[in-house]
Amino acid sequence: MKVEFAPLSVPLQRRLQTASVVQWVFSFLALAQCCTVAFIALFFTRFWLISALYAAWWFIDREKPSKGGRRIHSIRNSIVWRYMRDYFPITLVKTAELDPRQNYLMGFHPHGVLAAGAFLNFCTEASGFSTLFPGITPHLMMLSLWFRIPFFRDYLMSGGLVSSDKESASYLLQKPEGGNMLAIIVGGAQEALDARPGSCTLLLKNRKGFVRLAIEHGTPLVPVFSFGENDLFEQVRNPKGSWLRQLQHRLQQIMGISLPLFHARGIFQYSFGLVPYRRPVSTVVGKPIPVPRKHRPSEEEVDQVHQKYLNELCKLFEEHKAKYNIPEDRHLEFI
C-alpha cells in the first residue's frame, strides 16, 4: 500500500522558508561563537576528553581545508537548503557545457552582502548543480580565518567550502583527471561594502590574482553573474571618504572580514529587520574562456587575459539583463 502525504499548506511553507533563511543569516557568527564556547567549556566538565581528542584530531587534520575539504552529501542535500532556495527564489542558469575532463576557475560576481547565490548554488544541491553540470565537483573559497574555529570548520567543509589561499586553489586546479570547479568571489569582502539594490559596481579592475592563477595552471575561466544578489539587503550609506567607510576598511584590515551595516525586513513584519527581502536571484554561468598555460606569465599576458575576462563578463551581463528587469541604460562598472 502506497502512503501519500498531503502537501504542506502555503503559510507553513512560507514559515519554513523564512526559518531556513533566518538560520542561514545568523548561523555563521552564532554557530561559530557557539562552537568556540563549547570547545572551551568542555575542558571544564567531565566531558573534557571530547575537546582533548578533537584538539588532537584538529592538529592532524589541520591541512584539510587546503586539500579540497571534506564534503558530506547528506548535508549538501538537506531539505533546509531547498526551503531557502524557494524563499527568494534562487535559480542556477546554465549557458554552456562544462567538460568534466577539465578543471575550471569560476569568478562569481557580485559579492552582495552575504553571498547567498554563491553559497546556495555551489555549497548545496538545492539548485541542482550536479544535475546541470554532471561530473563537476564544485568548491567555493572562504576566508581561512573561519577554518580556525573548532567544530565549525568541519561544518564549512561539509558543503564544499575551502580556504582562500593559493595552495588550496592549486591543489584543486592541478588535478590531472579534471572534474574540479573552484569558485572565487573575486570582489571579496571589500565589494560587500558597495552592495545595495540596483548597484552594478564590481571591484574587479585591479583584481588579477585569479587570472594569474588560471594561467599558471592552464585552467579555463568561467564568468558568473548573479542577478539580484545586491537586491536582498539595504545598506547604511557609506560613501568613500566617510567616517563609516574608513572605519569599515580599518576593521577589514584588522579582522580580514568586512562589516556592512545592512537591513531588510523582519521575521513577522516587512518594514525593518535583518532577514533578506524575498527577491529572486538568478545566477547565470557563462561559457568557459580558454586560457594558455604558462608557469610564470608576464604582466602583459595577465592583463590580456584579464581584459578578455572583463569583456566576456560584460557580454554575459548585457545578454541576460533584460530577462531580469535590469534597465537598458545600466551597465557594469569596474573599480
Tab-separated table of C-alpha atoms in Angstrom:
chain	number	residue	atom	x	y	z
A	1	MET	CA	0.000	0.000	0.000
A	2	LYS	CA	1.364	3.372	-1.023
A	3	VAL	CA	1.163	6.095	1.612
A	4	GLU	CA	0.728	9.626	0.284
A	5	PHE	CA	1.336	12.709	2.378
A	6	ALA	CA	-0.740	15.827	1.961
A	7	PRO	CA	1.230	18.817	0.626
A	8	LEU	CA	2.186	21.491	3.109
A	9	SER	CA	-0.078	24.499	3.272
A	10	VAL	CA	1.241	27.718	1.744
A	11	PRO	CA	1.505	29.532	5.145
A	12	LEU	CA	3.501	26.610	6.579
A	13	GLN	CA	5.770	26.542	3.539
A	14	ARG	CA	6.367	30.273	3.926
A	15	ARG	CA	7.230	29.847	7.620
A	16	LEU	CA	9.677	27.036	6.845
A	17	GLN	CA	11.286	29.070	4.055
A	18	THR	CA	11.674	32.091	6.315
A	19	ALA	CA	13.067	29.923	9.135
A	20	SER	CA	15.675	28.413	6.806
A	21	VAL	CA	16.836	31.859	5.676
A	22	VAL	CA	16.970	33.157	9.260
A	23	GLN	CA	19.109	30.136	10.125
A	24	TRP	CA	21.465	30.934	7.239
A	25	VAL	CA	21.754	34.650	8.078
A	26	PHE	CA	22.616	34.059	11.717
A	27	SER	CA	24.348	30.680	11.506
A	28	PHE	CA	27.844	31.856	10.643
A	29	LEU	CA	28.504	34.207	13.547
A	30	ALA	CA	26.209	32.478	16.043
A	31	LEU	CA	27.334	28.943	15.242
A	32	ALA	CA	30.990	29.963	15.161
A	33	GLN	CA	30.662	31.512	18.624
A	34	CYS	CA	28.766	28.504	19.979
A	35	CYS	CA	31.387	26.104	18.651
A	36	THR	CA	34.203	28.099	20.242
A	37	VAL	CA	32.403	28.333	23.595
A	38	ALA	CA	31.512	24.631	23.565
A	39	PHE	CA	35.081	23.601	22.767
A	40	ILE	CA	36.495	25.627	25.680
A	41	ALA	CA	33.678	24.854	28.135
A	42	LEU	CA	34.009	21.088	27.689
A	43	PHE	CA	37.515	21.236	29.144
A	44	PHE	CA	35.968	22.234	32.475
A	45	THR	CA	33.466	19.389	32.618
A	46	ARG	CA	33.674	15.615	32.918
A	47	PHE	CA	33.448	15.542	29.110
A	48	TRP	CA	36.855	17.226	28.755
A	49	LEU	CA	38.101	14.226	26.810
A	50	ILE	CA	35.878	15.201	23.851
A	51	SER	CA	37.673	18.513	23.401
A	52	ALA	CA	41.053	16.906	24.059
A	53	LEU	CA	40.509	14.265	21.390
A	54	TYR	CA	39.124	16.845	18.980
A	55	ALA	CA	42.170	19.072	19.557
A	56	ALA	CA	44.410	16.140	18.594
A	57	TRP	CA	42.253	15.432	15.528
A	58	TRP	CA	42.259	19.116	14.637
A	59	PHE	CA	46.073	19.158	14.642
A	60	ILE	CA	46.308	16.038	12.476
A	61	ASP	CA	43.608	17.330	10.099
A	62	ARG	CA	44.785	20.973	10.011
A	63	GLU	CA	45.697	20.916	6.304
A	64	LYS	CA	42.356	19.530	5.123
A	65	PRO	CA	40.702	22.923	4.277
A	66	SER	CA	43.602	23.476	1.835
A	67	LYS	CA	43.361	19.946	0.431
A	68	GLY	CA	39.882	20.011	-1.058
A	69	GLY	CA	37.914	19.873	2.204
A	70	ARG	CA	35.616	17.057	3.247
A	71	ARG	CA	32.118	17.302	1.780
A	72	ILE	CA	29.168	15.432	3.277
A	73	HIS	CA	26.461	14.777	0.696
A	74	SER	CA	23.656	14.433	3.238
A	75	ILE	CA	24.304	17.996	4.437
A	76	ARG	CA	24.592	19.361	0.884
A	77	ASN	CA	21.256	17.695	0.046
A	78	SER	CA	19.421	18.815	3.205
A	79	ILE	CA	15.812	19.923	2.726
A	80	VAL	CA	16.663	23.116	4.630
A	81	TRP	CA	18.514	24.427	1.573
A	82	ARG	CA	15.534	23.763	-0.693
A	83	TYR	CA	13.346	25.878	1.580
A	84	MET	CA	15.997	28.578	1.453
A	85	ARG	CA	16.065	28.354	-2.367
A	86	ASP	CA	12.291	28.792	-2.575
A	87	TYR	CA	12.261	31.747	-0.169
A	88	PHE	CA	13.843	34.158	-2.672
A	89	PRO	CA	13.795	32.086	-5.007
A	90	ILE	CA	17.339	31.340	-6.202
A	91	THR	CA	17.973	29.674	-9.562
A	92	LEU	CA	21.115	28.474	-11.333
A	93	VAL	CA	21.196	29.157	-15.086
A	94	LYS	CA	23.453	27.194	-17.440
A	95	THR	CA	24.521	28.784	-20.738
A	96	ALA	CA	27.280	26.370	-21.845
A	97	GLU	CA	28.523	22.843	-21.241
A	98	LEU	CA	31.458	22.181	-18.924
A	99	ASP	CA	33.709	19.260	-19.836
A	100	PRO	CA	34.175	17.029	-16.749
A	101	ARG	CA	37.651	16.141	-18.025
A	102	GLN	CA	38.807	19.674	-17.275
A	103	ASN	CA	39.131	21.804	-14.162
A	104	TYR	CA	37.554	25.267	-14.086
A	105	LEU	CA	38.056	28.536	-12.220
A	106	MET	CA	34.801	30.466	-11.783
A	107	GLY	CA	34.682	34.146	-10.984
A	108	PHE	CA	31.489	34.925	-9.064
A	109	HIS	CA	30.026	38.467	-9.211
A	110	PRO	CA	28.816	40.408	-7.304
A	111	HIS	CA	29.584	39.520	-3.700
A	112	GLY	CA	26.375	41.030	-2.329
A	113	VAL	CA	26.068	41.407	1.426
A	114	LEU	CA	26.133	37.702	2.348
A	115	ALA	CA	26.813	35.933	-0.991
A	116	ALA	CA	23.554	33.988	-0.901
A	117	GLY	CA	23.735	32.876	-4.529
A	118	ALA	CA	27.307	31.608	-4.253
A	119	PHE	CA	26.580	29.627	-1.100
A	120	LEU	CA	23.328	28.023	-2.179
A	121	ASN	CA	24.381	27.209	-5.754
A	122	PHE	CA	27.860	25.838	-5.031
A	123	CYS	CA	27.711	24.612	-1.413
A	124	THR	CA	24.352	22.835	-1.617
A	125	GLU	CA	22.436	20.824	-4.199
A	126	ALA	CA	19.243	22.896	-3.803
A	127	SER	CA	19.580	24.457	-7.266
A	128	GLY	CA	20.702	21.204	-8.893
A	129	PHE	CA	24.355	21.939	-9.656
A	130	SER	CA	25.299	18.262	-10.119
A	131	THR	CA	22.361	17.744	-12.477
A	132	LEU	CA	23.210	20.777	-14.603
A	133	PHE	CA	26.940	20.057	-14.629
A	134	PRO	CA	27.420	16.289	-14.277
A	135	GLY	CA	30.905	15.136	-13.388
A	136	ILE	CA	31.909	18.530	-11.952
A	137	THR	CA	32.652	18.880	-8.226
A	138	PRO	CA	32.104	22.477	-7.021
A	139	HIS	CA	34.218	24.187	-4.365
A	140	LEU	CA	33.826	27.709	-3.006
A	141	MET	CA	36.657	29.682	-1.425
A	142	MET	CA	36.192	31.229	2.006
A	143	LEU	CA	38.487	33.217	4.293
A	144	SER	CA	40.947	30.921	6.080
A	145	LEU	CA	40.012	32.637	9.349
A	146	TRP	CA	36.760	30.654	9.594
A	147	PHE	CA	38.568	27.301	9.382
A	148	ARG	CA	40.401	28.030	12.632
A	149	ILE	CA	37.209	27.610	14.651
A	150	PRO	CA	36.801	24.133	16.209
A	151	PHE	CA	33.829	22.031	15.030
A	152	PHE	CA	32.695	24.913	12.803
A	153	ARG	CA	35.480	24.142	10.315
A	154	ASP	CA	34.017	20.680	9.740
A	155	TYR	CA	30.570	22.146	9.102
A	156	LEU	CA	32.034	24.521	6.491
A	157	MET	CA	33.952	21.774	4.708
A	158	SER	CA	30.853	19.561	4.576
A	159	GLY	CA	29.321	21.886	1.969
A	160	GLY	CA	32.409	22.174	-0.230
A	161	LEU	CA	33.994	25.320	1.218
A	162	VAL	CA	37.799	25.506	1.119
A	163	SER	CA	40.306	28.015	2.452
A	164	SER	CA	41.155	31.038	0.325
A	165	ASP	CA	44.876	30.654	-0.222
A	166	LYS	CA	46.977	29.876	-3.282
A	167	GLU	CA	47.952	26.409	-2.051
A	168	SER	CA	44.291	25.463	-1.675
A	169	ALA	CA	43.468	26.649	-5.198
A	170	SER	CA	46.485	24.937	-6.731
A	171	TYR	CA	45.599	21.621	-5.081
A	172	LEU	CA	42.197	21.603	-6.797
A	173	LEU	CA	43.223	23.031	-10.171
A	174	GLN	CA	46.174	20.696	-10.735
A	175	LYS	CA	44.024	17.546	-10.565
A	176	PRO	CA	45.091	15.785	-13.796
A	177	GLU	CA	41.828	13.930	-14.438
A	178	GLY	CA	39.793	17.156	-14.173
A	179	GLY	CA	36.294	17.471	-12.755
A	180	ASN	CA	37.003	20.208	-10.190
A	181	MET	CA	35.379	23.642	-10.225
A	182	LEU	CA	36.741	26.337	-7.935
A	183	ALA	CA	34.513	29.381	-7.420
A	184	ILE	CA	36.077	32.619	-6.201
A	185	ILE	CA	34.045	35.645	-5.165
A	186	VAL	CA	36.537	37.982	-6.778
A	187	GLY	CA	35.322	41.250	-5.229
A	188	GLY	CA	35.634	39.745	-1.769
A	189	ALA	CA	34.692	41.355	1.495
A	190	GLN	CA	35.561	44.840	0.254
A	191	GLU	CA	32.981	44.648	-2.541
A	192	ALA	CA	30.276	43.858	0.031
A	193	LEU	CA	30.548	47.460	1.252
A	194	ASP	CA	29.116	48.645	-2.085
A	195	ALA	CA	26.305	46.072	-2.205
A	196	ARG	CA	22.941	47.798	-2.398
A	197	PRO	CA	19.839	47.436	-4.610
A	198	GLY	CA	20.434	48.433	-8.210
A	199	SER	CA	24.221	48.559	-7.891
A	200	CYS	CA	26.245	47.195	-10.830
A	201	THR	CA	29.653	48.201	-9.465
A	202	LEU	CA	32.255	45.423	-9.306
A	203	LEU	CA	35.626	45.554	-7.563
A	204	LEU	CA	37.486	43.913	-10.432
A	205	LYS	CA	39.601	46.464	-12.280
A	206	ASN	CA	42.796	45.599	-10.402
A	207	ARG	CA	41.880	42.126	-9.164
A	208	LYS	CA	44.136	39.925	-11.306
A	209	GLY	CA	45.384	37.250	-8.931
A	210	PHE	CA	42.718	34.760	-10.034
A	211	VAL	CA	43.694	35.349	-13.680
A	212	ARG	CA	47.362	34.682	-12.935
A	213	LEU	CA	46.347	31.509	-11.100
A	214	ALA	CA	44.324	30.333	-14.103
A	215	ILE	CA	47.259	30.941	-16.480
A	216	GLU	CA	49.729	29.095	-14.232
A	217	HIS	CA	47.502	26.008	-14.343
A	218	GLY	CA	46.073	26.465	-17.842
A	219	THR	CA	42.595	26.428	-16.320
A	220	PRO	CA	39.632	27.878	-18.282
A	221	LEU	CA	37.989	30.893	-16.652
A	222	VAL	CA	34.207	30.912	-16.289
A	223	PRO	CA	32.462	34.266	-15.610
A	224	VAL	CA	29.376	34.066	-13.385
A	225	PHE	CA	26.955	36.909	-12.711
A	226	SER	CA	24.280	36.606	-10.052
A	227	PHE	CA	21.378	38.891	-10.986
A	228	GLY	CA	19.518	40.123	-7.900
A	229	GLU	CA	22.377	39.402	-5.479
A	230	ASN	CA	22.675	43.071	-4.499
A	231	ASP	CA	18.901	43.485	-4.067
A	232	LEU	CA	18.487	41.330	-0.955
A	233	PHE	CA	19.506	43.983	1.601
A	234	GLU	CA	19.605	47.743	2.044
A	235	GLN	CA	22.823	49.175	3.433
A	236	VAL	CA	23.525	52.233	5.551
A	237	ARG	CA	25.050	54.965	3.382
A	238	ASN	CA	28.830	54.700	3.466
A	239	PRO	CA	30.269	56.766	0.599
A	240	LYS	CA	34.019	56.632	0.077
A	241	GLY	CA	35.759	59.074	2.368
A	242	SER	CA	33.037	58.973	5.025
A	243	TRP	CA	33.931	58.120	8.623
A	244	LEU	CA	31.858	54.931	8.419
A	245	ARG	CA	33.657	53.692	5.298
A	246	GLN	CA	37.038	54.446	6.845
A	247	LEU	CA	36.062	52.540	9.974
A	248	GLN	CA	34.836	49.579	7.928
A	249	HIS	CA	38.071	49.479	5.931
A	250	ARG	CA	40.089	49.641	9.141
A	251	LEU	CA	38.147	46.765	10.684
A	252	GLN	CA	38.574	44.781	7.473
A	253	GLN	CA	42.346	45.239	7.617
A	254	ILE	CA	42.405	44.048	11.227
A	255	MET	CA	39.872	41.211	11.074
A	256	GLY	CA	40.013	40.184	7.424
A	257	ILE	CA	36.229	40.474	7.042
A	258	SER	CA	34.059	43.468	6.190
A	259	LEU	CA	31.171	44.571	8.383
A	260	PRO	CA	28.467	46.153	6.198
A	261	LEU	CA	25.633	47.721	8.182
A	262	PHE	CA	22.711	46.105	6.394
A	263	HIS	CA	18.993	45.795	6.993
A	264	ALA	CA	15.933	44.488	5.176
A	265	ARG	CA	12.721	43.001	6.627
A	266	GLY	CA	11.788	41.321	9.875
A	267	ILE	CA	10.563	37.806	10.595
A	268	PHE	CA	6.957	38.812	11.304
A	269	GLN	CA	6.856	42.222	9.623
A	270	TYR	CA	8.210	43.738	6.426
A	271	SER	CA	9.370	47.200	7.472
A	272	PHE	CA	12.722	46.569	9.176
A	273	GLY	CA	14.953	43.701	10.238
A	274	LEU	CA	17.922	41.534	9.259
A	275	VAL	CA	16.042	38.964	7.188
A	276	PRO	CA	16.693	39.420	3.424
A	277	TYR	CA	13.929	40.579	1.111
A	278	ARG	CA	12.083	37.931	-0.901
A	279	ARG	CA	13.584	38.912	-4.228
A	280	PRO	CA	14.638	36.489	-6.977
A	281	VAL	CA	18.305	35.728	-7.524
A	282	SER	CA	19.378	34.208	-10.847
A	283	THR	CA	22.969	33.029	-11.027
A	284	VAL	CA	23.998	32.810	-14.686
A	285	VAL	CA	27.046	30.690	-15.524
A	286	GLY	CA	28.807	31.882	-18.663
A	287	LYS	CA	30.850	29.944	-21.198
A	288	PRO	CA	34.453	28.920	-20.423
A	289	ILE	CA	37.269	31.179	-21.610
A	290	PRO	CA	40.296	29.147	-22.811
A	291	VAL	CA	43.489	30.158	-21.006
A	292	PRO	CA	47.016	29.333	-22.254
A	293	ARG	CA	49.226	27.656	-19.690
A	294	LYS	CA	52.440	29.371	-18.613
A	295	HIS	CA	54.302	28.827	-15.361
A	296	ARG	CA	55.397	32.435	-14.928
A	297	PRO	CA	53.182	34.726	-17.021
A	298	SER	CA	54.275	38.297	-17.614
A	299	GLU	CA	52.203	41.263	-16.503
A	300	GLU	CA	51.242	41.890	-20.126
A	301	GLU	CA	49.980	38.326	-20.552
A	302	VAL	CA	47.953	38.571	-17.344
A	303	ASP	CA	46.496	41.913	-18.482
A	304	GLN	CA	45.435	40.442	-21.820
A	305	VAL	CA	43.564	37.527	-20.249
A	306	HIS	CA	42.104	39.824	-17.591
A	307	GLN	CA	40.734	42.178	-20.268
A	308	LYS	CA	39.255	39.235	-22.140
A	309	TYR	CA	37.582	38.117	-18.929
A	310	LEU	CA	36.117	41.596	-18.380
A	311	ASN	CA	34.786	41.624	-21.940
A	312	GLU	CA	33.133	38.214	-21.556
A	313	LEU	CA	31.615	39.191	-18.204
A	314	CYS	CA	30.165	42.371	-19.741
A	315	LYS	CA	28.825	40.341	-22.651
A	316	LEU	CA	27.182	37.873	-20.259
A	317	PHE	CA	25.583	40.749	-18.333
A	318	GLU	CA	24.328	42.550	-21.442
A	319	GLU	CA	22.869	39.383	-22.998
A	320	HIS	CA	20.800	38.485	-19.930
A	321	LYS	CA	19.994	41.752	-18.140
A	322	ALA	CA	16.672	42.284	-19.955
A	323	LYS	CA	15.390	38.928	-18.621
A	324	TYR	CA	15.967	40.093	-15.055
A	325	ASN	CA	14.493	43.594	-15.317
A	326	ILE	CA	17.776	45.481	-15.490
A	327	PRO	CA	17.274	48.840	-17.305
A	328	GLU	CA	18.724	49.014	-20.809
A	329	ASP	CA	20.905	52.009	-19.915
A	330	ARG	CA	22.556	50.262	-16.933
A	331	HIS	CA	25.949	48.665	-17.492
A	332	LEU	CA	28.686	47.079	-15.389
A	333	GLU	CA	31.140	49.469	-13.782
A	334	PHE	CA	34.598	48.215	-12.756
A	335	ILE	CA	36.530	49.912	-9.979
